[in-house]
CSV table of C-alpha atoms and ligand atoms in Angstrom, one decimal:
chain,number,residue,atom,x,y,z
A,28,MET,CA,20.4,10.6,-20.4
A,29,THR,CA,20.6,9.8,-16.6
A,30,ILE,CA,18.5,7.3,-14.9
A,31,LYS,CA,17.6,6.3,-11.0
A,32,ALA,CA,19.3,3.1,-9.6
A,33,GLU,CA,17.1,1.9,-6.9
A,34,TYR,CA,20.3,-0.2,-4.8
A,35,ILE,CA,18.7,-3.1,-2.7
A,36,TRP,CA,20.5,-4.5,0.1
A,37,ILE,CA,20.0,-7.2,2.7
A,38,ASP,CA,21.1,-5.5,6.2
A,39,GLY,CA,22.6,-7.4,9.4
A,40,THR,CA,19.4,-6.7,11.6
A,41,GLU,CA,19.2,-9.9,13.7
A,42,PRO,CA,17.2,-12.6,14.1
A,43,THR,CA,15.6,-11.5,10.8
A,44,PRO,CA,17.6,-9.4,8.2
A,45,LEU,CA,15.5,-6.2,7.1
A,46,LEU,CA,15.6,-4.4,3.1
A,47,ARG,CA,17.1,-1.4,2.5
A,48,SER,CA,17.5,0.8,-0.4
A,49,LYS,CA,18.7,4.0,-1.4
A,50,THR,CA,18.5,6.1,-4.8
A,51,LYS,CA,21.8,6.4,-7.3
A,52,ILE,CA,21.4,8.5,-10.0
A,53,ILE,CA,23.8,7.1,-13.1
A,54,SER,CA,23.9,7.0,-16.6
A,55,LYS,CA,22.0,4.9,-18.6
A,56,GLY,CA,22.4,1.7,-20.5
A,57,GLY,CA,25.0,-1.4,-20.0
A,58,SER,CA,23.9,-4.5,-18.0
A,59,VAL,CA,24.2,-5.5,-14.8
A,60,GLU,CA,28.3,-5.8,-15.0
A,61,ASP,CA,28.4,-2.4,-15.8
A,62,LEU,CA,27.0,-1.2,-13.1
A,63,PRO,CA,28.8,0.9,-10.3
A,64,ILE,CA,30.0,-0.8,-7.0
A,65,TRP,CA,28.5,1.9,-3.8
A,66,GLY,CA,28.6,2.2,-0.7
A,67,PHE,CA,26.6,2.9,2.5
A,68,ASP,CA,27.3,3.3,6.0
A,69,GLY,CA,27.0,0.3,7.7
A,70,SER,CA,26.9,1.4,11.2
A,71,SER,CA,23.1,2.0,10.9
A,72,THR,CA,22.4,-1.1,9.2
A,73,ASN,CA,23.8,-3.8,11.7
A,74,GLN,CA,26.6,-4.5,9.4
A,75,ALA,CA,29.9,-2.2,10.8
A,76,PRO,CA,31.0,-0.3,14.1
A,77,GLY,CA,31.2,3.4,13.8
A,78,LYS,CA,34.7,3.7,13.5
A,79,ALA,CA,35.0,1.9,10.3
A,80,SER,CA,31.6,2.5,8.8
A,81,ASP,CA,32.0,1.6,5.4
A,82,CYS,CA,30.4,-1.3,3.6
A,83,VAL,CA,30.4,-2.0,-0.3
A,84,LEU,CA,27.3,-2.5,-2.5
A,85,ARG,CA,28.2,-4.9,-5.4
A,86,PRO,CA,25.4,-4.9,-7.8
A,87,VAL,CA,24.0,-8.5,-8.6
A,88,PHE,CA,20.8,-8.4,-10.4
A,89,ALA,CA,18.7,-5.8,-12.2
A,90,CYS,CA,15.5,-5.4,-13.5
A,91,PRO,CA,13.4,-2.7,-14.8
A,92,ASP,CA,11.7,-0.3,-12.1
A,93,PRO,CA,8.3,-0.6,-12.5
A,94,ILE,CA,7.3,1.8,-10.0
A,95,ARG,CA,9.1,4.7,-11.3
A,96,GLY,CA,8.6,3.1,-14.6
A,97,GLY,CA,11.0,4.7,-17.8
A,98,ASP,CA,14.2,3.4,-18.1
A,99,HIS,CA,15.1,3.7,-14.3
A,100,LEU,CA,16.1,0.3,-12.4
A,101,LEU,CA,15.8,-1.9,-9.3
A,102,VAL,CA,19.6,-3.0,-8.4
A,103,LEU,CA,19.6,-5.9,-6.3
A,104,SER,CA,23.2,-5.7,-4.6
A,105,GLU,CA,25.6,-7.5,-2.4
A,106,VAL,CA,27.0,-6.4,0.6
A,107,LEU,CA,30.7,-6.6,0.4
A,108,LEU,CA,34.2,-5.7,2.9
A,109,THR,CA,35.9,-2.7,1.7
A,110,ASP,CA,38.8,-5.6,0.6
A,111,MET,CA,36.2,-6.9,-1.7
A,112,THR,CA,35.4,-10.4,0.3
A,113,PRO,CA,31.7,-10.9,1.4
A,114,HIS,CA,30.5,-9.5,4.5
A,115,PRO,CA,29.4,-11.7,7.2
A,116,THR,CA,26.0,-11.4,6.4
A,117,ASN,CA,26.3,-12.1,2.5
A,118,THR,CA,24.5,-15.4,2.9
A,119,ARG,CA,24.4,-15.2,-1.6
A,120,ALA,CA,27.9,-15.6,-1.5
A,121,GLN,CA,27.6,-19.0,0.2
A,122,LEU,CA,25.0,-20.2,-1.8
A,123,LEU,CA,26.8,-19.0,-5.0
A,124,ALA,CA,29.5,-21.5,-3.9
A,125,VAL,CA,27.3,-24.7,-3.0
A,126,ALA,CA,25.4,-23.9,-6.5
A,127,GLU,CA,28.3,-24.1,-8.2
A,128,GLN,CA,29.7,-27.1,-6.7
A,129,TYR,CA,26.4,-28.9,-7.6
A,130,ALA,CA,26.0,-27.0,-10.6
A,131,ASP,CA,25.6,-30.3,-12.5
A,132,HIS,CA,22.4,-31.4,-10.9
A,133,GLU,CA,20.3,-28.3,-12.5
A,134,SER,CA,18.5,-28.0,-9.3
A,135,LEU,CA,15.4,-25.9,-9.5
A,136,PHE,CA,13.4,-24.1,-7.0
A,137,GLY,CA,9.8,-22.5,-6.7
A,138,LEU,CA,9.1,-20.9,-3.6
A,139,GLU,CA,5.7,-20.1,-1.9
A,140,GLN,CA,5.7,-16.7,-0.4
A,141,GLU,CA,3.2,-16.0,2.1
A,142,TYR,CA,2.8,-13.2,3.7
A,143,THR,CA,0.4,-10.7,5.9
A,144,LEU,CA,-1.1,-7.5,5.5
A,145,PHE,CA,-1.9,-5.2,8.8
A,146,LYS,CA,-3.4,-2.0,8.8
A,147,GLY,CA,-1.9,-0.6,12.7
A,148,SER,CA,-1.9,-3.1,14.7
A,149,ARG,CA,-4.7,-5.7,13.2
A,150,PRO,CA,-4.2,-8.2,10.3
A,151,LEU,CA,-6.8,-6.7,7.6
A,152,GLY,CA,-9.7,-8.5,7.9
A,153,PHE,CA,-9.6,-8.5,11.9
A,154,PRO,CA,-12.2,-6.1,13.4
A,155,GLU,CA,-10.8,-2.8,14.5
A,156,SER,CA,-12.7,-2.4,17.7
A,157,GLY,CA,-11.1,-5.8,18.7
A,158,GLY,CA,-12.1,-9.3,19.0
A,159,PHE,CA,-11.7,-11.7,15.9
A,160,PRO,CA,-13.1,-12.4,12.3
A,161,GLY,CA,-14.9,-15.9,12.2
A,162,PRO,CA,-13.2,-18.9,12.1
A,163,GLN,CA,-10.8,-20.0,9.2
A,164,GLY,CA,-12.5,-21.9,6.4
A,165,PRO,CA,-13.8,-19.7,3.6
A,166,TYR,CA,-10.9,-17.4,3.4
A,167,TYR,CA,-8.6,-19.7,1.3
A,168,CYS,CA,-8.8,-18.8,-2.4
A,169,GLY,CA,-12.2,-16.9,-1.5
A,170,VAL,CA,-14.0,-14.4,-3.3
A,171,GLY,CA,-15.9,-11.6,-2.1
A,172,ASN,CA,-16.1,-8.9,0.3
A,173,ASP,CA,-17.0,-10.8,3.5
A,174,ASP,CA,-13.5,-12.9,3.5
A,175,ILE,CA,-11.1,-11.3,1.1
A,176,TYR,CA,-9.2,-8.2,2.6
A,177,GLY,CA,-6.0,-6.1,0.4
A,178,ARG,CA,-6.9,-7.4,-2.9
A,179,PRO,CA,-6.0,-3.9,-4.8
A,180,LEU,CA,-2.6,-4.0,-3.2
A,181,VAL,CA,-2.2,-7.9,-4.0
A,182,GLU,CA,-3.0,-7.3,-7.6
A,183,ALA,CA,-0.8,-4.1,-7.4
A,184,HIS,CA,2.2,-5.9,-6.5
A,185,LEU,CA,1.6,-8.6,-9.3
A,186,ASP,CA,1.5,-6.3,-11.9
A,187,ALA,CA,4.9,-4.6,-10.7
A,188,CYS,CA,6.5,-8.0,-10.3
A,189,LEU,CA,5.5,-9.2,-13.9
A,190,ARG,CA,6.5,-5.4,-15.2
A,191,ALA,CA,9.4,-6.1,-13.6
A,192,GLY,CA,10.2,-9.1,-15.7
A,193,LEU,CA,10.2,-11.6,-12.7
A,194,SER,CA,9.3,-15.1,-13.1
A,195,ILE,CA,6.1,-15.0,-10.7
A,196,SER,CA,3.8,-18.3,-11.0
A,197,GLY,CA,0.9,-17.6,-9.3
A,198,ILE,CA,-0.7,-15.9,-6.2
A,199,ASN,CA,-3.5,-17.0,-3.8
A,200,GLY,CA,-5.7,-15.7,-0.7
A,201,GLU,CA,-4.3,-17.4,2.2
A,202,VAL,CA,-6.2,-19.8,4.8
A,203,MET,CA,-6.1,-16.3,7.4
A,204,PRO,CA,-8.2,-13.2,6.4
A,205,GLY,CA,-5.4,-11.0,5.6
A,206,GLN,CA,-3.1,-13.4,4.6
A,207,TRP,CA,-1.7,-13.8,0.7
A,208,GLU,CA,0.7,-16.1,-1.3
A,209,PHE,CA,2.5,-15.3,-4.6
A,210,GLN,CA,5.0,-18.2,-6.0
A,211,VAL,CA,8.4,-17.7,-7.8
A,212,GLY,CA,10.0,-20.2,-10.2
A,213,PRO,CA,11.1,-22.7,-11.0
A,214,LEU,CA,14.3,-21.1,-11.5
A,215,SER,CA,17.7,-21.8,-10.2
A,216,PRO,CA,18.9,-21.7,-6.8
A,217,ILE,CA,20.6,-18.0,-7.4
A,218,GLU,CA,17.8,-16.7,-9.6
A,219,VAL,CA,14.6,-17.5,-7.2
A,220,SER,CA,16.6,-16.0,-4.3
A,221,ASP,CA,17.5,-13.2,-6.0
A,222,GLN,CA,14.0,-12.6,-7.6
A,223,LEU,CA,12.2,-13.8,-4.2
A,224,TRP,CA,14.2,-10.3,-2.5
A,225,MET,CA,12.8,-8.1,-5.4
A,226,ALA,CA,9.3,-8.9,-4.9
A,227,ARG,CA,9.5,-8.6,-1.2
A,228,TRP,CA,11.1,-5.3,-1.7
A,229,LEU,CA,8.1,-4.2,-4.1
A,230,LEU,CA,5.7,-5.8,-1.6
A,231,HIS,CA,6.8,-3.7,1.1
A,232,ARG,CA,7.6,-0.6,-1.2
A,233,ILE,CA,4.0,-0.7,-2.4
A,234,GLY,CA,2.5,-1.6,0.9
A,235,GLU,CA,3.7,2.3,1.6
A,236,ASP,CA,1.2,3.8,-0.8
A,237,PHE,CA,-1.6,1.7,0.4
A,238,GLY,CA,-0.8,2.6,3.7
A,239,ILE,CA,-0.8,-0.9,4.8
A,240,SER,CA,2.0,-3.1,6.1
A,241,VAL,CA,3.2,-6.2,5.1
A,242,THR,CA,4.9,-8.8,7.6
A,243,LEU,CA,6.4,-11.8,7.2
A,244,ASP,CA,6.5,-12.6,10.8
A,245,PRO,CA,5.3,-16.9,10.7
A,246,LYS,CA,3.0,-16.4,13.3
A,247,PRO,CA,1.4,-13.2,13.0
A,248,VAL,CA,-1.7,-14.1,15.4
A,249,ARG,CA,-1.2,-16.1,17.9
A,250,GLY,CA,-4.0,-19.0,18.6
A,251,ASP,CA,-6.1,-21.2,16.4
A,252,TRP,CA,-4.7,-19.2,13.0
A,253,ASN,CA,-2.1,-20.4,10.5
A,254,GLY,CA,1.2,-19.0,10.3
A,255,ALA,CA,3.1,-17.7,7.0
A,256,GLY,CA,5.4,-20.3,5.6
A,257,CYS,CA,7.7,-20.3,2.3
A,258,HIS,CA,6.8,-23.8,1.1
A,259,THR,CA,9.8,-24.6,-0.8
A,260,ASN,CA,9.0,-26.9,-4.1
A,261,PHE,CA,12.5,-28.6,-5.3
A,262,SER,CA,13.9,-30.8,-8.0
A,263,THR,CA,16.7,-31.7,-9.5
A,264,LYS,CA,17.6,-32.8,-13.5
A,265,GLU,CA,17.5,-36.6,-11.9
A,266,MET,CA,14.4,-36.0,-9.8
A,267,ARG,CA,12.8,-34.6,-12.9
A,268,GLU,CA,13.4,-38.2,-14.5
A,269,SER,CA,13.2,-40.8,-11.9
A,270,TYR,CA,10.8,-41.0,-8.5
A,271,ASP,CA,13.9,-42.8,-7.0
A,272,ALA,CA,15.6,-39.9,-6.9
A,273,VAL,CA,12.7,-38.1,-5.5
A,274,ILE,CA,12.7,-40.2,-2.4
A,275,LYS,CA,16.1,-40.4,-2.3
A,276,ALA,CA,16.4,-36.5,-1.8
A,277,ALA,CA,13.2,-36.7,0.4
A,278,GLU,CA,15.5,-39.6,2.6
A,279,ALA,CA,18.3,-37.4,2.5
A,280,LEU,CA,16.5,-34.4,4.2
A,281,GLY,CA,15.1,-36.6,6.9
A,282,LYS,CA,18.8,-37.6,8.2
A,283,ASN,CA,19.9,-33.4,8.4
A,284,THR,CA,17.0,-32.1,10.1
A,285,GLU,CA,18.3,-29.9,12.9
A,286,GLU,CA,20.9,-28.0,10.4
A,287,HIS,CA,17.8,-27.1,7.9
A,288,ILE,CA,15.3,-26.3,10.8
A,289,ALA,CA,18.2,-23.6,12.1
A,290,GLY,CA,18.6,-22.0,8.8
A,291,TYR,CA,14.8,-22.2,7.8
A,292,GLY,CA,13.4,-18.7,9.6
A,293,PHE,CA,13.2,-17.1,13.0
A,294,GLY,CA,10.6,-18.4,15.0
A,295,ILE,CA,10.1,-21.9,12.9
A,296,GLU,CA,9.1,-23.2,16.5
A,297,GLU,CA,6.3,-21.1,17.2
A,298,ARG,CA,5.0,-22.2,13.6
A,299,LEU,CA,5.9,-26.1,13.1
A,300,THR,CA,3.2,-27.0,15.9
A,301,GLY,CA,2.2,-29.9,14.3
A,302,HIS,CA,-1.1,-27.9,13.5
A,303,HIS,CA,-2.7,-25.7,11.4
A,304,GLU,CA,-1.1,-27.8,8.2
A,305,THR,CA,2.3,-28.0,9.3
A,306,ALA,CA,4.2,-31.1,11.2
A,307,HIS,CA,6.0,-30.7,14.2
A,308,TYR,CA,9.8,-28.8,14.3
A,309,SER,CA,11.0,-32.0,16.0
A,310,GLN,CA,9.7,-34.3,13.8
A,311,PHE,CA,10.4,-35.8,9.9
A,312,SER,CA,8.3,-37.4,7.6
A,313,TYR,CA,7.2,-37.3,4.1
A,314,GLY,CA,4.0,-38.3,2.3
A,315,VAL,CA,2.2,-38.2,-1.1
A,316,SER,CA,-0.2,-35.4,-0.6
A,317,ASP,CA,0.3,-35.3,2.7
A,318,ARG,CA,0.0,-31.3,4.3
A,319,GLY,CA,0.4,-32.4,7.8
A,320,ALA,CA,4.3,-34.1,6.6
A,321,SER,CA,7.7,-32.4,6.6
A,322,VAL,CA,7.9,-32.8,2.7
A,323,ARG,CA,4.8,-33.5,0.8
A,324,ILE,CA,5.2,-35.2,-2.7
A,325,PRO,CA,2.6,-34.2,-4.9
A,326,TRP,CA,-0.1,-36.6,-6.0
A,327,GLN,CA,0.9,-35.8,-9.9
A,328,VAL,CA,4.6,-36.7,-8.8
A,329,ALA,CA,3.8,-39.7,-7.7
A,330,GLN,CA,1.6,-40.8,-10.4
A,331,GLU,CA,3.7,-39.5,-13.2
A,332,GLY,CA,7.0,-41.4,-11.1
A,333,LYS,CA,9.0,-38.1,-11.7
A,334,GLY,CA,8.8,-34.8,-10.8
A,335,TYR,CA,9.7,-32.9,-7.2
A,336,LEU,CA,8.9,-32.4,-3.7
A,337,GLU,CA,7.9,-29.7,-1.7
A,338,ASP,CA,9.8,-28.8,2.0
A,339,ARG,CA,6.8,-27.5,3.9
A,340,ARG,CA,9.0,-26.2,6.5
A,341,PRO,CA,10.2,-22.9,5.9
A,342,ASN,CA,9.2,-19.4,7.1
A,343,ALA,CA,7.9,-17.0,5.1
A,344,ASN,CA,10.5,-15.2,7.0
A,345,MET,CA,13.3,-17.4,5.6
A,346,ASP,CA,16.5,-16.4,4.0
A,347,PRO,CA,16.4,-17.9,0.5
A,348,TYR,CA,19.9,-18.0,0.1
A,349,THR,CA,20.3,-20.0,3.3
A,350,VAL,CA,17.3,-22.5,2.5
A,351,THR,CA,18.4,-23.2,-0.9
A,352,ARG,CA,21.8,-23.8,-0.2
A,353,LEU,CA,21.0,-26.3,2.5
A,354,ILE,CA,18.3,-28.3,0.6
A,355,VAL,CA,21.0,-28.1,-3.0
A,356,LYS,CA,24.3,-29.5,-0.5
A,357,THR,CA,21.7,-32.0,1.9
A,358,CYS,CA,19.8,-33.6,-1.3
A,359,CYS,CA,22.6,-33.4,-4.6
A,360,ALA,CA,25.2,-34.8,-1.9
A,361,ALA,CA,22.7,-37.9,-1.7
A,362,LEU,CA,21.7,-38.4,-5.0
B,429,ADP,P1,0.8,-25.6,-3.1
B,429,ADP,O1,-0.1,-26.9,-4.0
B,429,ADP,O2,1.9,-26.5,-2.2
B,429,ADP,O3,-0.3,-24.2,-3.0
B,429,ADP,P2,2.1,-23.9,-5.7
B,429,ADP,O4,1.0,-24.1,-6.5
B,429,ADP,O5,1.5,-22.7,-4.5
B,429,ADP,O6,1.4,-25.2,-4.9
B,429,ADP,O7,3.7,-24.1,-5.8
B,429,ADP,C1,4.0,-25.0,-6.3
B,429,ADP,C2,5.0,-24.2,-6.9
B,429,ADP,O8,6.2,-25.3,-7.5
B,429,ADP,C3,5.5,-23.2,-8.0
B,429,ADP,O9,6.0,-22.0,-8.0
B,429,ADP,C4,5.7,-24.0,-9.3
B,429,ADP,O10,6.5,-23.2,-10.4
B,429,ADP,C5,7.0,-25.0,-8.4
B,429,ADP,N1,7.3,-26.1,-9.0
B,429,ADP,C6,6.7,-26.8,-10.1
B,429,ADP,N2,7.2,-27.7,-10.7
B,429,ADP,C7,8.4,-27.4,-10.0
B,429,ADP,C8,9.8,-28.2,-10.1
B,429,ADP,N3,10.0,-29.2,-11.2
B,429,ADP,N4,10.7,-28.2,-9.8
B,429,ADP,C9,10.8,-27.2,-8.2
B,429,ADP,N5,9.7,-26.4,-8.5
B,429,ADP,C10,8.4,-26.7,-9.3
B,430,MN,MN1,0.9,-22.4,-2.5
B,431,MN,MN1,0.2,-21.7,0.9
B,432,MN,MN1,2.4,-25.7,-0.8
């Protein structure tokens, strides 16, 4: 019995990598360790020169393929050089080292992936003839034909993620028309990052069937329209037991802002303007319930005296391997 395995990887496009995939027919059965390594032409993905173009795909996370159904698989793979060491674009390998170093802190992440749907050159809900929809206000978590655009695609994506076994914790319509969010987690750093990349691939793939493009552009429309972020909720074992540890983690983030901002996604200066529910990228602040702060402590956390914090700075186009690595490193070193 053979199955279709869709090998998915992250390419070397700068400044923001793209997802790539191709299909391998393999014999059925086994776990992710039993899936064969494979290769691809790195000269077509900004990962190798033409004269030495071979790169290696090593499966790291597999799940049922909800689009093809049956026993078919989606196979997220990391990119290696032909000597089997991590390719320079392989940020997963860098996360793995840090996650293992601080494994005793039992870090958990919940990622809020925002994204924007486009038909042609216009976001869904923006008049095709030009001009703008009514100002922001009714769209966030809205209902009805005047305010909500793209729900069939969003529902199809949610169903696909659940059929794939991904830990989606919710979805919602966002502040700008045509903008949506799904959340993954809470999960360990590697799990949440692998699952977010898989969920992103499914979103782009399902967009094909609807004739709708998905963008993770952090500021898809200039002017008085919200950008798209990927708020990153984080806790350690200590933080889930003590409010002191939550504050310590927030303070630690405030002492290492430049490295974090540089790793939180291309174009972050366009989004973190200090308006539209953001804090300016050059200023760090944290506060309870404060959606204008860099880091928000949810009110339930302050009330219960334990829990997690929300780093509101990461862009929608961030690499979760990099963002979770930076947060684990900065916070766990201080705890
Ligand atoms: P917001 O109010 O900011 O829109 P969401 O409900 O969209 O919040 O997302 C909150 C995320 O935080 C969810 O993905 C949830 O699973 C995650 N989360 C909850 N508890 C924890 C925790 N202890 N550690 C890390 N993440 C958590
Ligand atoms: Mn949210
Ligand atoms: Mn949101
Ligand atoms: Mn949030």
